[in-house]
């Protein structure tokens, strides 16, 4: 608790908070939410809070606290010391779902009584999609809607019809400004750094348009398979699971116009303008892949047509981006796990360099953002090779958050998003209008998806992904790896 004095004023929530965590014993809660909440509370970001866990598991408060302690020991990067844990444990209560709405109401009211009359409520629904609306109904029956906000996990529907139906059902209970649809990709420090990079630097802001940029890549390959998620994934696939809820949101940040202020409403409006300007996805500009062996997994149809990889081209039909293709790719069981945005600049209109100088031989200049938790940025360019004659090599300038000594101050994505929801800051959350528009532009693809093409686990996907992006090339795999900021022996 010694860090309390280091937290700047205004960073934490304005009012005391009662957090109702529905799905408190689930995998996401144990891996991400409990370690995140423990850090936020013990570091002083949330000085006044009580947490009420809710789940299907029948247990008493002490057993619940033991489960949370076990999750911290297993998943938290910060060791829970005895004093800090004792304080955190004292803030926890538990209500099994079968105890009913009345018991939940009483537990929340008791927590509020300990915090004072200005307490606000945050309900985090860490539950499967089919359980989200029943959880909302329970909160309504428990009379916990007033003075509250609710955090929803993806997916936000599976098509335009289901998204509209979900939003309509939610709006029967919560107003839109109470609903926080979470996207942990936007909670990452590098995603927000795109805004700083674009709008705070006179070097880059003037060239962030079709006159200087040839194309953009958003590439999120994963090495992981599906394990026990295969039966869930069979109903969604890579496009619904990753593109609509994550990659398009990153695209919105990257492509938006300058907001009138770096505040939630102007940023959301500019991001939604990008979505409104997107052309419908043409199935001819899409490659769907499925890794060999997927159909043999438990819960998967032996003749499944579900994609485990998707690569696509999309376009934004507005003044800034007309004619600039955006290439998106993501998939399971691929060669590397990366999360990058790479911006390829237009090449000079005429080269004065001799034919064998090497200019252009290694592709265009790129500005690349690594969306892993520790920010990294690389700018590649051609420079003269030392020695006689005019031979050019590709060079790069690289920045890593580790270089600053501030990497330890980076909040994990869920930590930042929980804190923002408590503060009412909607900058990094998606809106009903934005989600529905993305499903609308997805309809041509969902109605007539191209056939899946098989690819070997550990590869970069089916060969047709190269035809999709031609005459350009995928930035991944990198020809030159990120430089190690702390090489051995340095």
JSON list of C-alpha atoms in Angstrom, two decimals, residues 167-359:
[
{"chain": "A", "resi": 167, "resn": "UNK", "atom": "CA", "xyz": [-28.64, -4.06, -28.16]},
{"chain": "A", "resi": 168, "resn": "UNK", "atom": "CA", "xyz": [-32.44, -3.74, -28.03]},
{"chain": "A", "resi": 169, "resn": "UNK", "atom": "CA", "xyz": [-32.61, -6.19, -25.12]},
{"chain": "A", "resi": 170, "resn": "UNK", "atom": "CA", "xyz": [-29.80, -4.41, -23.28]},
{"chain": "A", "resi": 171, "resn": "UNK", "atom": "CA", "xyz": [-31.46, -1.03, -23.79]},
{"chain": "A", "resi": 172, "resn": "UNK", "atom": "CA", "xyz": [-34.60, -2.33, -22.08]},
{"chain": "A", "resi": 173, "resn": "UNK", "atom": "CA", "xyz": [-32.56, -2.34, -18.86]},
{"chain": "A", "resi": 174, "resn": "UNK", "atom": "CA", "xyz": [-29.52, -0.08, -19.34]},
{"chain": "A", "resi": 175, "resn": "UNK", "atom": "CA", "xyz": [-29.16, 3.22, -21.18]},
{"chain": "A", "resi": 176, "resn": "UNK", "atom": "CA", "xyz": [-26.46, 3.21, -23.87]},
{"chain": "A", "resi": 177, "resn": "UNK", "atom": "CA", "xyz": [-24.20, 5.46, -21.80]},
{"chain": "A", "resi": 178, "resn": "UNK", "atom": "CA", "xyz": [-24.26, 2.81, -19.03]},
{"chain": "A", "resi": 179, "resn": "UNK", "atom": "CA", "xyz": [-23.00, 0.02, -21.31]},
{"chain": "A", "resi": 180, "resn": "UNK", "atom": "CA", "xyz": [-19.25, -0.52, -21.74]},
{"chain": "A", "resi": 181, "resn": "UNK", "atom": "CA", "xyz": [-18.46, -3.10, -24.46]},
{"chain": "A", "resi": 182, "resn": "UNK", "atom": "CA", "xyz": [-14.94, -4.18, -23.72]},
{"chain": "A", "resi": 183, "resn": "UNK", "atom": "CA", "xyz": [-12.19, -4.80, -26.26]},
{"chain": "A", "resi": 184, "resn": "UNK", "atom": "CA", "xyz": [-8.93, -5.69, -24.53]},
{"chain": "A", "resi": 185, "resn": "UNK", "atom": "CA", "xyz": [-6.95, -4.88, -27.69]},
{"chain": "A", "resi": 186, "resn": "UNK", "atom": "CA", "xyz": [-7.86, -1.20, -27.28]},
{"chain": "A", "resi": 187, "resn": "UNK", "atom": "CA", "xyz": [-6.84, -1.36, -23.63]},
{"chain": "A", "resi": 188, "resn": "UNK", "atom": "CA", "xyz": [-3.24, -2.06, -24.54]},
{"chain": "A", "resi": 189, "resn": "UNK", "atom": "CA", "xyz": [-0.77, 0.81, -24.18]},
{"chain": "A", "resi": 190, "resn": "UNK", "atom": "CA", "xyz": [0.46, 0.58, -27.81]},
{"chain": "A", "resi": 191, "resn": "UNK", "atom": "CA", "xyz": [-3.06, 0.99, -29.22]},
{"chain": "A", "resi": 192, "resn": "UNK", "atom": "CA", "xyz": [-3.43, 4.28, -27.40]},
{"chain": "A", "resi": 193, "resn": "UNK", "atom": "CA", "xyz": [0.09, 5.27, -28.37]},
{"chain": "A", "resi": 194, "resn": "UNK", "atom": "CA", "xyz": [-1.14, 5.42, -31.98]},
{"chain": "A", "resi": 195, "resn": "UNK", "atom": "CA", "xyz": [-3.19, 8.49, -31.02]},
{"chain": "A", "resi": 196, "resn": "UNK", "atom": "CA", "xyz": [-0.18, 10.14, -29.41]},
{"chain": "A", "resi": 197, "resn": "UNK", "atom": "CA", "xyz": [2.06, 9.25, -32.34]},
{"chain": "A", "resi": 198, "resn": "UNK", "atom": "CA", "xyz": [-0.39, 10.61, -34.92]},
{"chain": "A", "resi": 199, "resn": "UNK", "atom": "CA", "xyz": [-1.64, 13.78, -33.33]},
{"chain": "A", "resi": 200, "resn": "UNK", "atom": "CA", "xyz": [1.32, 14.97, -31.23]},
{"chain": "A", "resi": 201, "resn": "UNK", "atom": "CA", "xyz": [3.99, 14.89, -33.93]},
{"chain": "A", "resi": 202, "resn": "UNK", "atom": "CA", "xyz": [4.31, 17.35, -36.78]},
{"chain": "A", "resi": 203, "resn": "UNK", "atom": "CA", "xyz": [6.57, 14.83, -38.55]},
{"chain": "A", "resi": 204, "resn": "UNK", "atom": "CA", "xyz": [3.81, 12.25, -39.08]},
{"chain": "A", "resi": 205, "resn": "UNK", "atom": "CA", "xyz": [0.43, 13.99, -38.94]},
{"chain": "A", "resi": 206, "resn": "UNK", "atom": "CA", "xyz": [0.77, 15.65, -42.39]},
{"chain": "A", "resi": 207, "resn": "UNK", "atom": "CA", "xyz": [1.62, 12.37, -44.16]},
{"chain": "A", "resi": 208, "resn": "UNK", "atom": "CA", "xyz": [-1.14, 10.24, -42.59]},
{"chain": "A", "resi": 209, "resn": "UNK", "atom": "CA", "xyz": [-3.23, 10.00, -45.77]},
{"chain": "A", "resi": 210, "resn": "UNK", "atom": "CA", "xyz": [-3.61, 8.52, -49.26]},
{"chain": "A", "resi": 211, "resn": "UNK", "atom": "CA", "xyz": [-1.03, 10.88, -50.77]},
{"chain": "A", "resi": 212, "resn": "UNK", "atom": "CA", "xyz": [1.82, 9.30, -48.82]},
{"chain": "A", "resi": 213, "resn": "UNK", "atom": "CA", "xyz": [0.57, 5.88, -47.66]},
{"chain": "A", "resi": 214, "resn": "UNK", "atom": "CA", "xyz": [0.40, 2.98, -50.12]},
{"chain": "A", "resi": 215, "resn": "UNK", "atom": "CA", "xyz": [-1.34, 0.41, -47.90]},
{"chain": "A", "resi": 216, "resn": "UNK", "atom": "CA", "xyz": [-1.82, -0.61, -44.27]},
{"chain": "A", "resi": 217, "resn": "UNK", "atom": "CA", "xyz": [-1.52, -4.04, -42.64]},
{"chain": "A", "resi": 218, "resn": "UNK", "atom": "CA", "xyz": [-3.05, -5.13, -39.34]},
{"chain": "A", "resi": 219, "resn": "UNK", "atom": "CA", "xyz": [-1.64, -8.58, -38.67]},
{"chain": "A", "resi": 220, "resn": "UNK", "atom": "CA", "xyz": [-2.38, -10.69, -35.59]},
{"chain": "A", "resi": 221, "resn": "UNK", "atom": "CA", "xyz": [-1.23, -14.30, -36.11]},
{"chain": "A", "resi": 222, "resn": "UNK", "atom": "CA", "xyz": [-1.40, -16.64, -33.12]},
{"chain": "A", "resi": 223, "resn": "UNK", "atom": "CA", "xyz": [0.53, -19.81, -32.39]},
{"chain": "A", "resi": 224, "resn": "UNK", "atom": "CA", "xyz": [-2.11, -21.11, -29.98]},
{"chain": "A", "resi": 225, "resn": "UNK", "atom": "CA", "xyz": [-4.74, -23.64, -30.97]},
{"chain": "A", "resi": 226, "resn": "UNK", "atom": "CA", "xyz": [-8.25, -23.91, -29.56]},
{"chain": "A", "resi": 227, "resn": "UNK", "atom": "CA", "xyz": [-8.05, -26.71, -26.98]},
{"chain": "A", "resi": 228, "resn": "UNK", "atom": "CA", "xyz": [-11.34, -26.72, -25.05]},
{"chain": "A", "resi": 229, "resn": "UNK", "atom": "CA", "xyz": [-12.69, -23.70, -26.96]},
{"chain": "A", "resi": 230, "resn": "UNK", "atom": "CA", "xyz": [-13.17, -25.64, -30.20]},
{"chain": "A", "resi": 231, "resn": "UNK", "atom": "CA", "xyz": [-16.92, -26.20, -29.74]},
{"chain": "A", "resi": 232, "resn": "UNK", "atom": "CA", "xyz": [-17.42, -22.46, -29.06]},
{"chain": "A", "resi": 233, "resn": "UNK", "atom": "CA", "xyz": [-15.15, -21.48, -31.93]},
{"chain": "A", "resi": 234, "resn": "UNK", "atom": "CA", "xyz": [-17.07, -23.76, -34.30]},
{"chain": "A", "resi": 235, "resn": "UNK", "atom": "CA", "xyz": [-20.03, -21.36, -33.99]},
{"chain": "A", "resi": 236, "resn": "UNK", "atom": "CA", "xyz": [-17.98, -18.21, -34.55]},
{"chain": "A", "resi": 237, "resn": "UNK", "atom": "CA", "xyz": [-14.77, -18.60, -36.51]},
{"chain": "A", "resi": 238, "resn": "UNK", "atom": "CA", "xyz": [-11.86, -16.20, -36.88]},
{"chain": "A", "resi": 239, "resn": "UNK", "atom": "CA", "xyz": [-13.85, -13.39, -38.52]},
{"chain": "A", "resi": 240, "resn": "UNK", "atom": "CA", "xyz": [-16.51, -13.09, -35.83]},
{"chain": "A", "resi": 241, "resn": "UNK", "atom": "CA", "xyz": [-14.09, -13.84, -32.99]},
{"chain": "A", "resi": 242, "resn": "UNK", "atom": "CA", "xyz": [-11.28, -11.47, -33.96]},
{"chain": "A", "resi": 243, "resn": "UNK", "atom": "CA", "xyz": [-11.94, -9.16, -36.89]},
{"chain": "A", "resi": 244, "resn": "UNK", "atom": "CA", "xyz": [-15.22, -7.44, -35.95]},
{"chain": "A", "resi": 245, "resn": "UNK", "atom": "CA", "xyz": [-14.40, -7.17, -32.26]},
{"chain": "A", "resi": 246, "resn": "UNK", "atom": "CA", "xyz": [-10.65, -6.45, -32.38]},
{"chain": "A", "resi": 247, "resn": "UNK", "atom": "CA", "xyz": [-8.99, -5.74, -35.73]},
{"chain": "A", "resi": 248, "resn": "UNK", "atom": "CA", "xyz": [-11.67, -3.36, -37.02]},
{"chain": "A", "resi": 249, "resn": "UNK", "atom": "CA", "xyz": [-11.47, -1.45, -33.73]},
{"chain": "A", "resi": 250, "resn": "UNK", "atom": "CA", "xyz": [-7.70, -1.01, -34.18]},
{"chain": "A", "resi": 251, "resn": "UNK", "atom": "CA", "xyz": [-8.38, 0.10, -37.77]},
{"chain": "A", "resi": 252, "resn": "UNK", "atom": "CA", "xyz": [-10.78, 2.74, -36.42]},
{"chain": "A", "resi": 253, "resn": "UNK", "atom": "CA", "xyz": [-8.07, 4.18, -34.16]},
{"chain": "A", "resi": 254, "resn": "UNK", "atom": "CA", "xyz": [-5.49, 4.15, -36.93]},
{"chain": "A", "resi": 255, "resn": "UNK", "atom": "CA", "xyz": [-7.72, 5.74, -39.61]},
{"chain": "A", "resi": 256, "resn": "UNK", "atom": "CA", "xyz": [-9.85, 8.24, -37.69]},
{"chain": "A", "resi": 257, "resn": "UNK", "atom": "CA", "xyz": [-9.85, 11.98, -38.31]},
{"chain": "A", "resi": 258, "resn": "UNK", "atom": "CA", "xyz": [-8.45, 14.27, -35.59]},
{"chain": "A", "resi": 259, "resn": "UNK", "atom": "CA", "xyz": [-11.10, 14.52, -32.85]},
{"chain": "A", "resi": 260, "resn": "UNK", "atom": "CA", "xyz": [-12.07, 17.94, -31.56]},
{"chain": "A", "resi": 261, "resn": "UNK", "atom": "CA", "xyz": [-10.59, 16.89, -28.21]},
{"chain": "A", "resi": 262, "resn": "UNK", "atom": "CA", "xyz": [-8.95, 13.79, -26.75]},
{"chain": "A", "resi": 263, "resn": "UNK", "atom": "CA", "xyz": [-12.13, 13.00, -24.87]},
{"chain": "A", "resi": 264, "resn": "UNK", "atom": "CA", "xyz": [-14.45, 9.97, -25.03]},
{"chain": "A", "resi": 265, "resn": "UNK", "atom": "CA", "xyz": [-17.32, 11.39, -27.10]},
{"chain": "A", "resi": 266, "resn": "UNK", "atom": "CA", "xyz": [-15.26, 13.07, -29.86]},
{"chain": "A", "resi": 267, "resn": "UNK", "atom": "CA", "xyz": [-13.00, 10.01, -30.20]},
{"chain": "A", "resi": 268, "resn": "UNK", "atom": "CA", "xyz": [-15.96, 7.61, -30.41]},
{"chain": "A", "resi": 269, "resn": "UNK", "atom": "CA", "xyz": [-17.63, 9.81, -33.00]},
{"chain": "A", "resi": 270, "resn": "UNK", "atom": "CA", "xyz": [-14.53, 9.94, -35.22]},
{"chain": "A", "resi": 271, "resn": "UNK", "atom": "CA", "xyz": [-14.05, 6.19, -34.94]},
{"chain": "A", "resi": 272, "resn": "UNK", "atom": "CA", "xyz": [-17.69, 5.59, -35.90]},
{"chain": "A", "resi": 273, "resn": "UNK", "atom": "CA", "xyz": [-17.22, 7.88, -38.92]},
{"chain": "A", "resi": 274, "resn": "UNK", "atom": "CA", "xyz": [-14.50, 5.51, -40.11]},
{"chain": "A", "resi": 275, "resn": "UNK", "atom": "CA", "xyz": [-16.89, 2.57, -39.76]},
{"chain": "A", "resi": 276, "resn": "UNK", "atom": "CA", "xyz": [-19.60, 4.45, -41.66]},
{"chain": "A", "resi": 277, "resn": "UNK", "atom": "CA", "xyz": [-17.10, 5.10, -44.46]},
{"chain": "A", "resi": 278, "resn": "UNK", "atom": "CA", "xyz": [-16.06, 1.46, -44.81]},
{"chain": "A", "resi": 279, "resn": "UNK", "atom": "CA", "xyz": [-17.13, -0.28, -47.98]},
{"chain": "A", "resi": 280, "resn": "UNK", "atom": "CA", "xyz": [-19.00, -3.60, -47.57]},
{"chain": "A", "resi": 281, "resn": "UNK", "atom": "CA", "xyz": [-16.56, -6.52, -47.45]},
{"chain": "A", "resi": 282, "resn": "UNK", "atom": "CA", "xyz": [-16.33, -8.20, -50.87]},
{"chain": "A", "resi": 283, "resn": "UNK", "atom": "CA", "xyz": [-16.02, -12.01, -50.50]},
{"chain": "A", "resi": 284, "resn": "UNK", "atom": "CA", "xyz": [-13.61, -11.94, -53.47]},
{"chain": "A", "resi": 285, "resn": "UNK", "atom": "CA", "xyz": [-11.21, -9.94, -51.26]},
{"chain": "A", "resi": 286, "resn": "UNK", "atom": "CA", "xyz": [-11.21, -12.55, -48.50]},
{"chain": "A", "resi": 287, "resn": "UNK", "atom": "CA", "xyz": [-9.19, -15.72, -47.89]},
{"chain": "A", "resi": 288, "resn": "UNK", "atom": "CA", "xyz": [-10.53, -18.16, -45.30]},
{"chain": "A", "resi": 289, "resn": "UNK", "atom": "CA", "xyz": [-8.21, -20.86, -43.97]},
{"chain": "A", "resi": 290, "resn": "UNK", "atom": "CA", "xyz": [-8.51, -23.84, -41.64]},
{"chain": "A", "resi": 291, "resn": "UNK", "atom": "CA", "xyz": [-5.52, -25.59, -40.08]},
{"chain": "A", "resi": 292, "resn": "UNK", "atom": "CA", "xyz": [-5.09, -29.29, -40.74]},
{"chain": "A", "resi": 293, "resn": "UNK", "atom": "CA", "xyz": [-6.40, -31.24, -37.73]},
{"chain": "A", "resi": 294, "resn": "UNK", "atom": "CA", "xyz": [-9.07, -28.75, -36.66]},
{"chain": "A", "resi": 295, "resn": "UNK", "atom": "CA", "xyz": [-11.88, -31.06, -37.77]},
{"chain": "A", "resi": 296, "resn": "UNK", "atom": "CA", "xyz": [-10.58, -33.83, -35.51]},
{"chain": "A", "resi": 297, "resn": "UNK", "atom": "CA", "xyz": [-10.99, -31.76, -32.34]},
{"chain": "A", "resi": 298, "resn": "UNK", "atom": "CA", "xyz": [-13.77, -32.49, -29.88]},
{"chain": "A", "resi": 299, "resn": "UNK", "atom": "CA", "xyz": [-16.96, -30.54, -30.61]},
{"chain": "A", "resi": 300, "resn": "UNK", "atom": "CA", "xyz": [-16.04, -29.84, -34.26]},
{"chain": "A", "resi": 301, "resn": "UNK", "atom": "CA", "xyz": [-18.10, -31.03, -37.23]},
{"chain": "A", "resi": 302, "resn": "UNK", "atom": "CA", "xyz": [-16.00, -33.54, -39.26]},
{"chain": "A", "resi": 303, "resn": "UNK", "atom": "CA", "xyz": [-16.96, -31.54, -42.37]},
{"chain": "A", "resi": 304, "resn": "UNK", "atom": "CA", "xyz": [-16.64, -28.12, -40.71]},
{"chain": "A", "resi": 305, "resn": "UNK", "atom": "CA", "xyz": [-16.41, -25.04, -42.91]},
{"chain": "A", "resi": 306, "resn": "UNK", "atom": "CA", "xyz": [-15.41, -22.79, -39.99]},
{"chain": "A", "resi": 307, "resn": "UNK", "atom": "CA", "xyz": [-12.31, -20.67, -40.65]},
{"chain": "A", "resi": 308, "resn": "UNK", "atom": "CA", "xyz": [-9.44, -20.66, -38.16]},
{"chain": "A", "resi": 309, "resn": "UNK", "atom": "CA", "xyz": [-7.62, -18.06, -40.28]},
{"chain": "A", "resi": 310, "resn": "UNK", "atom": "CA", "xyz": [-8.91, -15.06, -42.19]},
{"chain": "A", "resi": 311, "resn": "UNK", "atom": "CA", "xyz": [-7.13, -12.56, -44.40]},
{"chain": "A", "resi": 312, "resn": "UNK", "atom": "CA", "xyz": [-9.03, -9.77, -46.13]},
{"chain": "A", "resi": 313, "resn": "UNK", "atom": "CA", "xyz": [-8.79, -6.45, -47.89]},
{"chain": "A", "resi": 314, "resn": "UNK", "atom": "CA", "xyz": [-11.08, -3.61, -46.86]},
{"chain": "A", "resi": 315, "resn": "UNK", "atom": "CA", "xyz": [-11.38, -0.02, -48.00]},
{"chain": "A", "resi": 316, "resn": "UNK", "atom": "CA", "xyz": [-12.41, 3.25, -46.38]},
{"chain": "A", "resi": 317, "resn": "UNK", "atom": "CA", "xyz": [-14.29, 5.41, -48.86]},
{"chain": "A", "resi": 318, "resn": "UNK", "atom": "CA", "xyz": [-13.52, 8.88, -47.59]},
{"chain": "A", "resi": 319, "resn": "UNK", "atom": "CA", "xyz": [-11.31, 11.81, -48.58]},
{"chain": "A", "resi": 320, "resn": "UNK", "atom": "CA", "xyz": [-8.30, 10.74, -46.50]},
{"chain": "A", "resi": 321, "resn": "UNK", "atom": "CA", "xyz": [-8.16, 7.05, -47.40]},
{"chain": "A", "resi": 322, "resn": "UNK", "atom": "CA", "xyz": [-9.78, 6.63, -50.84]},
{"chain": "A", "resi": 323, "resn": "UNK", "atom": "CA", "xyz": [-7.78, 4.06, -52.81]},
{"chain": "A", "resi": 324, "resn": "UNK", "atom": "CA", "xyz": [-5.66, 2.87, -49.86]},
{"chain": "A", "resi": 325, "resn": "UNK", "atom": "CA", "xyz": [-6.22, -0.85, -49.15]},
{"chain": "A", "resi": 326, "resn": "UNK", "atom": "CA", "xyz": [-6.22, -2.10, -45.56]},
{"chain": "A", "resi": 327, "resn": "UNK", "atom": "CA", "xyz": [-5.08, -5.72, -45.28]},
{"chain": "A", "resi": 328, "resn": "UNK", "atom": "CA", "xyz": [-6.10, -7.64, -42.14]},
{"chain": "A", "resi": 329, "resn": "UNK", "atom": "CA", "xyz": [-4.95, -11.12, -41.14]},
{"chain": "A", "resi": 330, "resn": "UNK", "atom": "CA", "xyz": [-5.39, -13.30, -38.07]},
{"chain": "A", "resi": 331, "resn": "UNK", "atom": "CA", "xyz": [-5.42, -17.01, -37.42]},
{"chain": "A", "resi": 332, "resn": "UNK", "atom": "CA", "xyz": [-4.75, -19.89, -35.06]},
{"chain": "A", "resi": 333, "resn": "UNK", "atom": "CA", "xyz": [-1.79, -22.31, -35.11]},
{"chain": "A", "resi": 334, "resn": "UNK", "atom": "CA", "xyz": [0.37, -20.00, -37.22]},
{"chain": "A", "resi": 335, "resn": "UNK", "atom": "CA", "xyz": [4.14, -19.72, -37.42]},
{"chain": "A", "resi": 336, "resn": "UNK", "atom": "CA", "xyz": [4.54, -16.85, -34.92]},
{"chain": "A", "resi": 337, "resn": "UNK", "atom": "CA", "xyz": [2.50, -14.92, -32.41]},
{"chain": "A", "resi": 338, "resn": "UNK", "atom": "CA", "xyz": [2.61, -11.22, -33.31]},
{"chain": "A", "resi": 339, "resn": "UNK", "atom": "CA", "xyz": [0.37, -8.15, -33.12]},
{"chain": "A", "resi": 340, "resn": "UNK", "atom": "CA", "xyz": [1.43, -5.44, -35.51]},
{"chain": "A", "resi": 341, "resn": "UNK", "atom": "CA", "xyz": [0.18, -2.49, -37.50]},
{"chain": "A", "resi": 342, "resn": "UNK", "atom": "CA", "xyz": [2.46, -1.75, -40.44]},
{"chain": "A", "resi": 343, "resn": "UNK", "atom": "CA", "xyz": [2.08, 1.33, -42.65]},
{"chain": "A", "resi": 344, "resn": "UNK", "atom": "CA", "xyz": [3.75, 1.11, -46.06]},
{"chain": "A", "resi": 345, "resn": "UNK", "atom": "CA", "xyz": [4.65, 4.48, -47.56]},
{"chain": "A", "resi": 346, "resn": "UNK", "atom": "CA", "xyz": [4.55, 5.27, -51.24]},
{"chain": "A", "resi": 347, "resn": "UNK", "atom": "CA", "xyz": [7.86, 4.97, -53.04]},
{"chain": "A", "resi": 348, "resn": "UNK", "atom": "CA", "xyz": [9.44, 7.99, -54.76]},
{"chain": "A", "resi": 349, "resn": "UNK", "atom": "CA", "xyz": [7.97, 8.64, -58.21]},
{"chain": "A", "resi": 350, "resn": "UNK", "atom": "CA", "xyz": [11.37, 8.48, -59.89]},
{"chain": "A", "resi": 351, "resn": "UNK", "atom": "CA", "xyz": [14.65, 6.92, -58.85]},
{"chain": "A", "resi": 352, "resn": "UNK", "atom": "CA", "xyz": [17.98, 8.58, -59.69]},
{"chain": "A", "resi": 353, "resn": "UNK", "atom": "CA", "xyz": [19.91, 5.59, -58.34]},
{"chain": "A", "resi": 354, "resn": "UNK", "atom": "CA", "xyz": [21.57, 3.07, -60.67]},
{"chain": "A", "resi": 355, "resn": "UNK", "atom": "CA", "xyz": [19.79, -0.21, -61.43]},
{"chain": "A", "resi": 356, "resn": "UNK", "atom": "CA", "xyz": [21.89, -2.33, -59.06]},
{"chain": "A", "resi": 357, "resn": "UNK", "atom": "CA", "xyz": [21.94, 0.13, -56.16]},
{"chain": "A", "resi": 358, "resn": "UNK", "atom": "CA", "xyz": [19.43, -1.85, -54.09]},
{"chain": "A", "resi": 359, "resn": "UNK", "atom": "CA", "xyz": [16.81, 0.87, -53.80]}
]
